[in-house]
CSV table of C-alpha atoms in Angstrom, one decimal:
chain,number,residue,atom,x,y,z
A,1,MET,CA,15.0,145.1,174.8
A,2,LYS,CA,16.5,145.0,171.3
A,3,ALA,CA,18.1,141.8,170.0
A,4,PHE,CA,19.2,140.3,166.7
A,5,VAL,CA,19.1,137.1,164.8
A,6,VAL,CA,22.3,135.4,163.8
A,7,THR,CA,22.5,133.1,160.9
A,8,LEU,CA,25.8,131.4,160.3
A,9,VAL,CA,26.2,130.3,156.7
A,10,ALA,CA,29.1,128.1,155.6
A,11,LEU,CA,31.0,129.7,152.8
A,12,ALA,CA,34.3,128.4,151.5
A,13,VAL,CA,35.9,131.8,151.1
A,14,LEU,CA,33.9,134.4,153.0
A,15,GLY,CA,33.3,132.4,156.1
A,16,PRO,CA,30.1,132.5,158.2
A,17,GLN,CA,27.8,135.5,157.7
A,18,ILE,CA,25.6,137.1,160.4
A,19,ALA,CA,22.0,137.9,159.5
A,20,ARG,CA,20.1,140.3,161.9
A,21,ALA,CA,16.4,140.3,162.6
A,22,GLU,CA,14.0,141.7,165.1
A,23,GLY,CA,13.4,139.9,168.4
A,24,GLY,CA,16.7,138.1,169.3
A,25,PHE,CA,19.7,136.1,168.1
A,26,LYS,CA,18.7,132.9,166.4
A,27,VAL,CA,21.7,130.5,166.4
A,28,GLU,CA,22.3,128.0,163.7
A,29,PRO,CA,25.2,125.6,163.2
A,30,SER,CA,27.9,127.0,160.9
A,31,MET,CA,31.2,125.8,159.4
A,32,LEU,CA,34.1,127.0,161.5
A,33,THR,CA,37.7,126.8,160.3
A,34,ASP,CA,40.3,125.3,162.7
A,35,TRP,CA,43.6,127.2,162.5
A,36,LYS,CA,47.1,125.8,163.2
A,37,THR,CA,49.7,128.4,164.3
A,38,VAL,CA,53.2,127.7,163.0
A,39,TYR,CA,56.3,129.8,162.4
A,40,GLY,CA,57.1,130.9,158.9
A,41,GLN,CA,60.5,132.2,157.8
A,42,VAL,CA,61.1,135.1,155.4
A,43,GLU,CA,63.0,133.8,152.4
A,44,ALA,CA,64.2,135.3,149.1
A,45,LYS,CA,62.9,133.8,145.9
A,46,ASP,CA,66.4,134.1,144.4
A,47,SER,CA,69.6,134.0,146.5
A,48,ILE,CA,72.5,134.3,144.0
A,49,PRO,CA,76.2,134.8,144.7
A,50,ALA,CA,78.1,137.5,142.9
A,51,ARG,CA,81.3,135.7,141.9
A,52,ALA,CA,84.7,136.9,140.9
A,53,ARG,CA,85.3,136.2,137.2
A,54,LEU,CA,89.0,136.7,137.6
A,55,GLY,CA,91.6,135.5,140.1
A,56,GLY,CA,93.6,138.2,141.9
A,57,THR,CA,93.5,140.8,144.6
A,58,LEU,CA,90.2,142.4,145.7
A,59,VAL,CA,91.3,146.1,145.5
A,60,GLU,CA,87.7,147.6,145.8
A,61,LEU,CA,84.6,146.5,147.8
A,62,SER,CA,81.7,149.0,147.7
A,63,VAL,CA,78.9,147.0,149.5
A,64,THR,CA,78.2,145.5,152.9
A,65,GLU,CA,75.5,143.4,154.4
A,66,GLY,CA,72.0,145.0,154.1
A,67,ASP,CA,72.7,147.2,151.1
A,68,LEU,CA,70.2,147.4,148.3
A,69,VAL,CA,71.8,146.9,144.8
A,70,GLU,CA,70.6,147.0,141.2
A,71,ALA,CA,71.2,144.3,138.7
A,72,GLY,CA,74.6,144.8,137.0
A,73,GLN,CA,75.9,147.2,139.7
A,74,GLU,CA,79.6,147.0,140.4
A,75,LEU,CA,80.1,145.6,143.9
A,76,GLY,CA,83.9,145.3,143.8
A,77,ARG,CA,87.0,145.0,141.6
A,78,VAL,CA,89.6,142.3,141.4
A,79,VAL,CA,93.0,143.1,139.9
A,80,ASP,CA,95.5,140.5,138.6
A,81,ALA,CA,98.9,142.2,138.3
A,82,LYS,CA,100.1,139.5,135.8
A,83,ILE,CA,97.7,140.8,133.1
A,84,ALA,CA,99.6,144.0,132.6
A,85,PHE,CA,102.8,142.0,132.1
A,86,GLN,CA,101.0,139.7,129.7
A,87,ILE,CA,99.8,142.7,127.7
A,88,ASN,CA,103.3,144.2,127.6
A,89,ALA,CA,104.7,140.8,126.3
A,90,ILE,CA,102.0,140.6,123.6
A,91,ASP,CA,102.7,144.2,122.6
A,92,ALA,CA,106.4,143.3,122.1
A,93,GLN,CA,105.5,140.3,120.0
A,94,ILE,CA,103.1,142.5,117.9
A,95,ALA,CA,105.9,145.0,117.4
A,96,ALA,CA,108.3,142.3,116.2
A,97,LEU,CA,105.7,140.8,113.8
A,98,GLU,CA,104.9,144.3,112.4
A,99,SER,CA,108.6,144.6,111.6
A,100,GLN,CA,108.7,141.2,109.9
A,101,MET,CA,105.5,142.1,108.1
A,102,ALA,CA,107.0,145.3,106.7
A,103,ASN,CA,110.1,143.4,105.6
A,104,ALA,CA,108.0,140.6,104.0
A,105,GLU,CA,105.9,143.2,102.1
A,106,ARG,CA,109.1,144.9,100.8
A,107,GLU,CA,110.5,141.5,99.7
A,108,LEU,CA,107.2,140.7,97.9
A,109,THR,CA,107.3,144.1,96.1
A,110,ARG,CA,110.9,143.6,95.0
A,111,GLY,CA,110.1,140.0,93.9
A,112,GLU,CA,107.2,141.2,91.7
A,113,GLU,CA,109.5,143.7,90.0
A,114,LEU,CA,112.1,141.0,89.4
A,115,LYS,CA,109.5,138.6,88.1
A,116,SER,CA,108.3,141.2,85.6
A,117,ARG,CA,111.9,141.3,84.3
A,118,GLY,CA,112.2,137.6,84.3
A,119,VAL,CA,115.0,137.5,86.9
A,120,ILE,CA,113.1,135.1,89.3
A,121,THR,CA,110.7,132.3,88.7
A,122,THR,CA,107.0,132.2,89.6
A,123,GLN,CA,107.7,129.6,92.2
A,124,GLN,CA,110.1,132.0,94.0
A,125,LEU,CA,107.5,134.8,93.9
A,126,ASP,CA,104.9,132.5,95.4
A,127,ALA,CA,107.2,131.7,98.2
A,128,LEU,CA,107.7,135.4,99.0
A,129,ARG,CA,103.9,135.9,98.9
A,130,THR,CA,103.3,132.9,101.2
A,131,GLN,CA,105.9,134.2,103.7
A,132,ALA,CA,104.1,137.6,103.8
A,133,GLU,CA,100.7,136.0,104.4
A,134,VAL,CA,102.1,133.8,107.2
A,135,VAL,CA,103.5,136.8,109.0
A,136,SER,CA,100.2,138.7,108.5
A,137,GLN,CA,98.2,135.8,110.1
A,138,GLN,CA,100.7,135.7,113.0
A,139,LEU,CA,100.2,139.4,113.5
A,140,GLU,CA,96.4,139.0,113.5
A,141,ALA,CA,96.6,136.2,116.0
A,142,GLN,CA,98.7,138.3,118.4
A,143,ARG,CA,96.3,141.2,118.1
A,144,ALA,CA,93.4,138.8,118.9
A,145,SER,CA,95.3,137.4,121.9
A,146,ARG,CA,95.8,141.0,123.2
A,147,GLN,CA,92.0,141.6,123.0
A,148,VAL,CA,91.4,138.4,125.0
A,149,THR,CA,93.8,139.6,127.7
A,150,GLU,CA,92.2,143.0,127.7
A,151,GLN,CA,88.8,141.4,128.2
A,152,GLN,CA,90.1,139.4,131.1
A,153,ALA,CA,91.2,142.7,132.7
A,154,THR,CA,87.7,144.1,132.4
A,155,GLU,CA,86.2,141.0,134.0
A,156,GLY,CA,87.8,142.1,137.3
A,157,ALA,CA,84.6,144.0,138.0
A,158,VAL,CA,82.3,142.0,140.3
A,159,LEU,CA,78.7,142.7,139.2
A,160,ALA,CA,75.4,142.1,141.0
A,161,PRO,CA,73.6,139.3,139.2
A,162,VAL,CA,70.1,140.5,140.3
A,163,ALA,CA,68.5,143.5,142.0
A,164,GLY,CA,68.0,143.0,145.7
A,165,ARG,CA,69.5,143.1,149.1
A,166,VAL,CA,73.0,142.0,150.1
A,167,LEU,CA,72.8,139.2,152.5
A,168,GLU,CA,76.4,138.2,153.0
A,169,VAL,CA,79.9,139.5,152.1
A,170,PRO,CA,82.3,136.7,153.1
A,171,VAL,CA,85.5,138.5,151.9
A,172,ALA,CA,87.3,141.8,152.8
A,173,LYS,CA,89.1,144.4,150.7
A,174,GLY,CA,92.6,143.3,150.0
A,175,ALA,CA,91.8,139.6,150.1
A,176,VAL,CA,93.2,137.3,147.4
A,177,VAL,CA,90.3,135.5,145.6
A,178,MET,CA,90.1,132.8,143.0
A,179,ALA,CA,88.0,132.9,139.9
A,180,GLY,CA,84.5,131.8,140.7
A,181,GLU,CA,84.8,132.7,144.4
A,182,SER,CA,81.7,134.4,146.0
A,183,ILE,CA,82.2,138.0,146.8
A,184,ALA,CA,78.6,138.7,148.0
A,185,THR,CA,75.3,136.9,148.1
A,186,ILE,CA,72.3,138.8,146.8
A,187,ALA,CA,68.7,138.1,147.7
A,188,GLY,CA,66.3,139.2,145.0
A,189,GLY,CA,63.2,138.3,142.9
A,190,GLY,CA,60.8,139.1,145.8
A,191,PHE,CA,60.3,137.4,149.1
A,192,PHE,CA,58.0,134.8,150.5
A,193,LEU,CA,57.4,132.8,153.7
A,194,ARG,CA,58.7,129.3,154.0
A,195,LEU,CA,56.7,127.0,156.3
A,196,SER,CA,57.7,123.7,157.9
A,197,VAL,CA,54.5,121.9,158.9
A,198,PRO,CA,54.2,118.5,160.7
A,199,GLU,CA,53.4,115.8,158.1
A,200,ARG,CA,50.1,114.9,159.8
A,201,PHE,CA,48.7,118.2,158.4
A,202,ALA,CA,50.0,117.7,154.8
A,203,GLY,CA,46.7,116.3,153.6
A,204,THR,CA,44.7,119.2,154.9
A,205,MET,CA,46.7,122.0,153.1
A,206,LYS,CA,45.7,123.0,149.6
A,207,GLU,CA,47.5,125.4,147.3
A,208,GLY,CA,45.5,128.6,147.1
A,209,ASP,CA,44.3,128.5,150.7
A,210,ALA,CA,44.1,131.9,152.4
A,211,ILE,CA,46.7,132.3,155.1
A,212,SER,CA,46.7,134.8,158.1
A,213,ILE,CA,50.1,136.2,159.2
A,214,ASP,CA,50.7,138.1,162.4
A,215,THR,CA,53.2,140.9,162.1
A,216,ALA,CA,54.2,143.9,164.3
A,217,ALA,CA,52.0,146.1,162.1
A,218,GLY,CA,49.0,143.9,162.5
A,219,GLU,CA,47.5,140.9,160.8
A,220,ILE,CA,48.0,140.6,157.0
A,221,SER,CA,46.8,137.9,154.6
A,222,GLY,CA,48.7,135.7,152.2
A,223,LYS,CA,48.1,132.7,149.8
A,224,LEU,CA,49.5,129.2,150.1
A,225,ALA,CA,51.5,129.1,146.8
A,226,LYS,CA,53.3,125.8,146.8
A,227,ILE,CA,53.4,122.6,148.8
A,228,TYR,CA,56.6,120.6,148.4
A,229,PRO,CA,56.2,116.8,147.9
A,230,LEU,CA,59.3,115.8,149.9
A,231,ILE,CA,58.9,115.1,153.6
A,232,GLU,CA,62.0,115.5,155.6
A,233,GLY,CA,62.3,114.9,159.4
A,234,GLY,CA,58.5,114.4,159.6
A,235,ARG,CA,57.8,117.9,158.2
A,236,VAL,CA,56.4,119.3,155.0
A,237,ASN,CA,57.7,122.5,153.5
A,238,ALA,CA,55.3,125.0,151.9
A,239,ASP,CA,55.6,128.6,150.5
A,240,VAL,CA,53.3,131.4,151.2
A,241,GLU,CA,53.0,134.5,149.0
A,242,VAL,CA,52.5,137.8,150.9
A,243,ALA,CA,52.0,141.1,149.1
A,244,ASP,CA,53.4,143.4,151.8
A,245,LEU,CA,55.9,141.2,153.4
A,246,ASN,CA,58.6,143.0,155.4
A,247,SER,CA,61.9,141.9,153.9
A,248,GLU,CA,64.2,144.0,156.1
A,249,PHE,CA,65.4,140.8,157.8
A,250,VAL,CA,65.7,137.8,155.6
A,251,GLY,CA,65.4,134.7,157.8
A,252,ALA,CA,63.1,136.4,160.3
A,253,ARG,CA,60.3,134.2,161.8
A,254,VAL,CA,56.7,135.3,161.9
A,255,LEU,CA,53.6,133.6,163.2
A,256,VAL,CA,51.4,132.1,160.4
A,257,LYS,CA,47.9,130.7,160.9
A,258,LEU,CA,47.1,127.7,158.6
A,259,PRO,CA,43.5,126.7,157.9
A,260,LEU,CA,43.6,122.9,158.6
A,261,ALA,CA,40.0,121.8,158.9
A,262,ALA,CA,36.4,122.9,158.9
A,263,ARG,CA,33.8,121.7,161.3
A,264,ASP,CA,30.3,122.5,162.5
A,265,ALA,CA,30.2,125.0,165.4
A,266,ILE,CA,27.7,127.0,167.4
A,267,LEU,CA,28.6,130.7,167.6
A,268,VAL,CA,27.0,133.5,169.5
A,269,PRO,CA,28.0,137.2,169.8
A,270,ALA,CA,30.6,137.4,172.6
A,271,GLU,CA,28.6,140.1,174.4
A,272,MET,CA,25.6,137.7,174.8
A,273,VAL,CA,27.7,135.4,177.1
A,274,LYS,CA,27.9,136.6,180.7
A,275,THR,CA,29.7,135.1,183.6
A,276,HIS,CA,28.6,135.0,187.2
A,277,SER,CA,29.1,132.6,190.1
A,278,GLY,CA,31.9,131.0,188.1
A,279,LEU,CA,29.6,129.9,185.3
A,280,ASP,CA,28.8,131.2,181.8
A,281,PHE,CA,25.2,131.9,180.9
A,282,VAL,CA,23.2,133.0,177.9
A,283,ILE,CA,19.5,134.1,177.9
A,284,VAL,CA,17.3,131.9,175.7
A,285,ALA,CA,13.8,132.8,174.7
A,286,THR,CA,11.4,130.0,175.6
A,287,ALA,CA,7.6,129.5,175.6
A,288,GLN,CA,7.7,130.4,179.3
A,289,GLY,CA,9.7,133.5,178.7
A,290,PRO,CA,13.4,134.4,178.8
A,291,MET,CA,15.5,131.9,180.8
A,292,GLU,CA,19.1,131.7,181.7
A,293,ARG,CA,21.0,128.7,180.4
A,294,ALA,CA,24.5,127.6,181.4
A,295,VAL,CA,26.8,127.0,178.6
A,296,VAL,CA,30.4,125.9,178.1
A,297,PRO,CA,32.2,128.5,175.9
A,298,GLY,CA,35.0,127.7,173.6
A,299,PRO,CA,37.6,130.0,171.9
A,300,MET,CA,36.8,133.4,170.6
A,301,THR,CA,36.7,134.2,166.9
A,302,LYS,CA,35.6,137.0,164.6
A,303,VAL,CA,32.9,137.0,161.9
A,304,ASN,CA,32.9,140.1,159.7
A,305,GLY,CA,34.8,141.9,162.4
A,306,GLN,CA,32.3,141.1,165.2
A,307,PRO,CA,33.6,139.0,168.2
A,308,MET,CA,31.9,135.7,168.3
A,309,MET,CA,32.2,133.0,170.9
A,310,GLU,CA,32.0,129.3,170.2
A,311,ILE,CA,29.6,127.4,172.4
A,312,LEU,CA,30.8,123.8,173.1
A,313,SER,CA,27.9,122.7,175.2
A,314,GLY,CA,24.5,124.2,176.2
A,315,LEU,CA,23.1,125.2,172.7
A,316,THR,CA,22.3,122.9,169.8
A,317,GLY,CA,21.2,125.4,167.2
A,318,GLY,CA,17.8,126.9,166.5
A,319,GLU,CA,17.6,128.7,169.9
A,320,GLU,CA,16.8,132.4,170.1
A,321,VAL,CA,19.4,134.0,172.3
A,322,LEU,CA,18.5,137.4,173.9
A,323,ALA,CA,20.7,140.2,175.0
A,324,HIS,CA,21.3,140.7,178.7
A,325,GLU,CA,19.6,143.7,180.3
A,326,HIS,CA,21.9,146.4,181.7
């Protein structure tokens, strides 16, 4: 008969380790982590609305829910028909001022010639020069006003504020929108799990704790990144960072196992516990030879990938457990 010795060592990060030796499984108390299973919800770090910077009609809309977009990508276009009329009005004012400017420059040139012959006074020449400068400034003001109106027309493009996934598009093409109205909501900046844990467990959680997450692809690990100090409705919110989190569905719920407490436990390899006649037994080496002992098993756990069974009653530690003969 070949057997092994199990030594369970309490380690804060690695968990209990199994040491093998000739002759049997020697069981020693170890620290076992109690896990609390809760639901976590996939959330985006940044959820930012792409807003219309201009009021008008949404004439283009190029995205829908679920699309991936890049920062600065054009999502739609808003057109305000009044802007074209405003530009035409400004162009007419500019044309009128240009005519006034040309006339003022001719009057100033003529006044300078008359002043050189002594026909008009210096005061009259200064008045002509001032009139030309006023018209020139009015012309510059209208040209600047035209640039402002042209800039407003370019702001009809609705741009993605961040790179990410489109979560919501609350408007449709052809809708009339106001300046500042949300055209789409973008989730970006990465994704995390948001937990809502009963407040009685708040004192047992610590930032940096390793977290186990059950997914369709199997179990993955994460890290408790942040615990929020505000308790609402008897629950504490916490965030878990996960490297390979599936972000296809934002708001999806997944099972998360939180390490809430550590306690002493007796563990033996699961294959060393046998059931017959409705009772569970292990074989213990004694001075009189191998003897069966009835035990009360607890939940199953894994240590370094090996299935281990907690023994609630029947073993106290220090015993040498032998393998069952086949």
